[in-house]
XYZ file of C-alpha atoms in Angstrom:
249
model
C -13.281 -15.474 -12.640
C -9.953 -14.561 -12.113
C -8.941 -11.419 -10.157
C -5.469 -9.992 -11.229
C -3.034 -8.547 -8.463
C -4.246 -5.488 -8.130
C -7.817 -6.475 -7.738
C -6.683 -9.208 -4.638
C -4.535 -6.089 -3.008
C -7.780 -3.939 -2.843
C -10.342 -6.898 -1.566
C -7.203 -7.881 1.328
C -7.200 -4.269 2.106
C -11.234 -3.958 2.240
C -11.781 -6.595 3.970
C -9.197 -5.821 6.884
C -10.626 -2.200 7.186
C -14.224 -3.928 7.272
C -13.143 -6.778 10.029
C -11.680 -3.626 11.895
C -14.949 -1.586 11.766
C -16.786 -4.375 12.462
C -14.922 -5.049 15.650
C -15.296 -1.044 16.548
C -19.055 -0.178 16.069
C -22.244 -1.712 15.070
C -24.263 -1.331 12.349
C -27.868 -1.546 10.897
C -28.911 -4.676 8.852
C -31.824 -4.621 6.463
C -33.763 -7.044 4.387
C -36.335 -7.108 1.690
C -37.400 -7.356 -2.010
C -36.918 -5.530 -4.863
C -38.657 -5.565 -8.581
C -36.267 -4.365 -11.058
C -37.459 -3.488 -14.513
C -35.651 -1.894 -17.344
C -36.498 -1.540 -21.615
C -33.126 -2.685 -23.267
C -31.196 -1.089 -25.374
C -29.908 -4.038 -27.376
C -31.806 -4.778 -30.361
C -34.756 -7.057 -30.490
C -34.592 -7.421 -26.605
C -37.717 -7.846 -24.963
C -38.680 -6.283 -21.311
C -37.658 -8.744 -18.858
C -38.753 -6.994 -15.316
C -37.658 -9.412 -12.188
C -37.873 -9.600 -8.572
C -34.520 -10.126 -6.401
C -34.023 -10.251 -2.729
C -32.191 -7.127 -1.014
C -29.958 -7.077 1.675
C -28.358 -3.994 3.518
C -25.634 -3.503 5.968
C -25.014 0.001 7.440
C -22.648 1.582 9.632
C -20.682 4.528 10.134
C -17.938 3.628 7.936
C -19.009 0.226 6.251
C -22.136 -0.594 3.896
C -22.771 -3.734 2.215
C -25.047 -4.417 -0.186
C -26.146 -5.959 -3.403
C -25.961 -2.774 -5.577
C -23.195 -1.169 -3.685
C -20.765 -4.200 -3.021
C -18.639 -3.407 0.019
C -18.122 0.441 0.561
C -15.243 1.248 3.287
C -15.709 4.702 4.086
C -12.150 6.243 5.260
C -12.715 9.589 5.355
C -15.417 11.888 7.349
C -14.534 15.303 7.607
C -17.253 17.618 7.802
C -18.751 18.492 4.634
C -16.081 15.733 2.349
C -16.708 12.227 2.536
C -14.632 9.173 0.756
C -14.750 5.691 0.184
C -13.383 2.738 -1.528
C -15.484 0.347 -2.885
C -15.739 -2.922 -4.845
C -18.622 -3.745 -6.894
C -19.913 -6.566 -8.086
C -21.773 -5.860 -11.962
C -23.966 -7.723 -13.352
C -23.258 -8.669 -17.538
C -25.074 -6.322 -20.158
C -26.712 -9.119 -22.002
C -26.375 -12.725 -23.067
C -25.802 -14.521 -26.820
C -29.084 -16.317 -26.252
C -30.981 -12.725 -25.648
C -31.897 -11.924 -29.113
C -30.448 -13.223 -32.666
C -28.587 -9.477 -32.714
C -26.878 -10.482 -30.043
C -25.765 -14.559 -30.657
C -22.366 -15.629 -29.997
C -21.450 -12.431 -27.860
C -20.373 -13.546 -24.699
C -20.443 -10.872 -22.039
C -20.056 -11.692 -18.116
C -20.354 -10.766 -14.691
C -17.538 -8.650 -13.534
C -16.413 -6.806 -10.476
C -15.287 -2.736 -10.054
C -13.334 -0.807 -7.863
C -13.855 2.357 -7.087
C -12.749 5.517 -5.118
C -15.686 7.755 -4.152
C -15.781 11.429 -3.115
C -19.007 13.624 -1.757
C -18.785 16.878 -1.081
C -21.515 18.744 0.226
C -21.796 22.295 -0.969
C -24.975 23.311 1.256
C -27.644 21.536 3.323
C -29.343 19.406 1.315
C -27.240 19.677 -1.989
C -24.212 17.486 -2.092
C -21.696 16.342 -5.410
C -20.332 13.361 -6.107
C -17.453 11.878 -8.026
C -16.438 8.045 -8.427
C -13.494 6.963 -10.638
C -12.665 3.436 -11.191
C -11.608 0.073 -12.819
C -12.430 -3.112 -14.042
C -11.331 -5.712 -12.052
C -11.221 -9.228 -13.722
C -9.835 -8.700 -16.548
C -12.397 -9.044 -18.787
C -11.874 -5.794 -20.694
C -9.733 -3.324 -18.397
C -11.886 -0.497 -18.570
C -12.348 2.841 -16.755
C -14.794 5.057 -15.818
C -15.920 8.444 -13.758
C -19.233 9.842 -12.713
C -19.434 12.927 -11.521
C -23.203 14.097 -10.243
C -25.049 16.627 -8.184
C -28.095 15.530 -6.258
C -30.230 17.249 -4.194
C -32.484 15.790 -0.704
C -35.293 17.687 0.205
C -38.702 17.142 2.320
C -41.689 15.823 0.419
C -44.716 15.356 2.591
C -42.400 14.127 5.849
C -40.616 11.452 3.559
C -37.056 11.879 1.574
C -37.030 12.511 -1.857
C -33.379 12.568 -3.665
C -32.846 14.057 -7.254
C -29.750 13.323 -8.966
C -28.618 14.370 -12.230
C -24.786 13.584 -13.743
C -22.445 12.037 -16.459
C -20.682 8.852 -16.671
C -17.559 8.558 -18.672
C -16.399 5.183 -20.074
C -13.012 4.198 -21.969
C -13.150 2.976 -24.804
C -12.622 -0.638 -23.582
C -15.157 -0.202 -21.311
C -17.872 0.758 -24.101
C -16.860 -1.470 -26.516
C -17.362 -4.306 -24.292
C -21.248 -2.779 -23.648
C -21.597 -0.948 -26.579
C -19.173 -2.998 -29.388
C -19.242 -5.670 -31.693
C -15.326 -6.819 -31.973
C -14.217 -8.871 -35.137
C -14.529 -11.935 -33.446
C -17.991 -11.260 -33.751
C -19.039 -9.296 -36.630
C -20.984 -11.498 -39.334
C -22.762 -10.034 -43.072
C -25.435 -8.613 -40.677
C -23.861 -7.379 -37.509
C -20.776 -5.454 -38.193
C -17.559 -5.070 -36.583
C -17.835 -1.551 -34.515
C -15.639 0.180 -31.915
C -17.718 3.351 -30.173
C -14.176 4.530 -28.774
C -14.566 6.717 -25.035
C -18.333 8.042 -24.301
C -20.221 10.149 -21.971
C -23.714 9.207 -20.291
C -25.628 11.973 -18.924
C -28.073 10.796 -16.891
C -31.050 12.144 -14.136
C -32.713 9.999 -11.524
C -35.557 10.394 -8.905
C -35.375 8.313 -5.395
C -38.326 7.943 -2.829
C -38.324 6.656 0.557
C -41.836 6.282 2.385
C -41.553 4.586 5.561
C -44.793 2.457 6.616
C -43.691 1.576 10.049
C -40.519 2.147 12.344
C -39.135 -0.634 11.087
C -40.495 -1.092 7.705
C -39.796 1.218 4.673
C -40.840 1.458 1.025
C -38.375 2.529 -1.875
C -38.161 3.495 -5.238
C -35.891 4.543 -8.081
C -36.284 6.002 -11.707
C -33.223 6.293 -13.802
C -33.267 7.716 -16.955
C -29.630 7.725 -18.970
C -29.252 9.401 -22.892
C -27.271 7.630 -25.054
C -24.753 9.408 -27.305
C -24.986 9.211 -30.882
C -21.550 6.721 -30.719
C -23.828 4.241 -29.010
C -27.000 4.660 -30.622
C -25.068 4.479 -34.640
C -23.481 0.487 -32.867
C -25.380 -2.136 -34.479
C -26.468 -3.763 -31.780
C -27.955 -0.717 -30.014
C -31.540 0.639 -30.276
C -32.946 4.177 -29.153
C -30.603 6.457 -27.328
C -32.116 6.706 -23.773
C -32.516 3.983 -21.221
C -34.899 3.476 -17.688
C -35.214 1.626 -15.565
C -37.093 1.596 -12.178
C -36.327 -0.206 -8.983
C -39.339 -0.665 -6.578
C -39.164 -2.425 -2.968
C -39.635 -3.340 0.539
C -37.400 -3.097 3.167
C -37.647 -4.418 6.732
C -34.398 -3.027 9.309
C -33.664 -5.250 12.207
């Protein structure tokens, strides 16, 4: 996977930040498992729900993790907080997933991104990330911009989140497309062009013992009617749920 100049000017400058906040503070490591299920929204895909191992790394101004990458956070100024991040992503699908989907090749890829919080009151914050594709795989963009809200629920954090994500058209077509490499009689070629993903989400912490936590996301996104109409695509909403066990040293 090759990274193109930009991409190895970002990671240099990540990882120096992170080797200097490493050296300046310490942070909080955590471990655990996760079961990740999710119905597809490629045709004829069956639910294939699987368990991973997590890993977390915490500080003031670095996190590290499997979902988030490696977040620096430069900026902490009372109620505006930003980062840089890159993010590993895993592919959308694979040829050998359904018939619909043989001989498309999609792949693992990497992001950056710039992220921005704001919080407008206690308890109500909004986000916005903007960012690339790395690898040079497609050379796509995005944004998501999202409000989410942390209140109280029986002693334990509860987090509801509801935004948009935009994606160029690069970016969708290489989730969403078929390109003429790969239409045949019964899959045609198809370019969705630039979309936007609303999207909602509930998180829930419950922590079992000082040390030991339970988690859990649902994420429900709404696909546009330039996703749903791509032959390759059925329904027009997506969840998935992420359920797991963490353990902080």
């Amino acid at each position: 996977m090759e990274l193109n100049k930009a991409a190895r000017s970002v990671i240099a400058g990540l990882c120096l930040a992170a080797g200097t906040s490493h050296a300046q503070e310490t942070g909080q490591v955590s471990v655990g498992l996760a079961y990740i299920g999710s119905d597809s929204i490629y045709s004829n895909v069956s639910f294939n729900p699987s368990v991973m191992p997590s890993f977390n790394y915490k500080s003031d101004t670095l996190a590290i993790g499997f979902q988030e990458g490696i977040a620096y956070k430069f900026m902490n100024e009372g109620a505006v907080k930003m980062s840089v991040a890159i993010i590993p992503r895993f592919r959308p699908y694979k040829s050998t997933d359904s018939a619909d989907l043989s001989g498309m090749a999609r792949d693992m890829y990497y992001d950056s991104a710039l992220n921005t919080s704001y919080e407008i009151s206690r308890g109500l914050s909004a986000q916005f990330k903007i960012g690339t594709e790395l690898t040079n795989k497609f050379n796509g963009n995005f944004f998501d911009l999202s409000l989410s809200r942390f209140m109280p629920m029986m002693g334990q954090p509860l987090i509801l989140k509801a935004g948009a994500k935009w994606y160029s058209s690069a970016r969708a077509n290489y989730f969403y497309g078929v390109n003429a490499s790969e239409a045949t009689g019964q899959r045609a070629e198809y370019a969705p062009q630039s979309v936007l993903l609303p999207y909602i989400s509930v998180n829930k912490i419950y922590s079992l013992t000082p040390k030991t936590s339970l988690f859990a996301n649902v994420n429900m996104s709404f696909l546009p009617t330039k996703v749903v109409n791509s032959p390759i695509i059925k329904g027009n909403t997506s969840v998935s749920t992420v359920l797991g066990l963490n353990y902080n040293f």
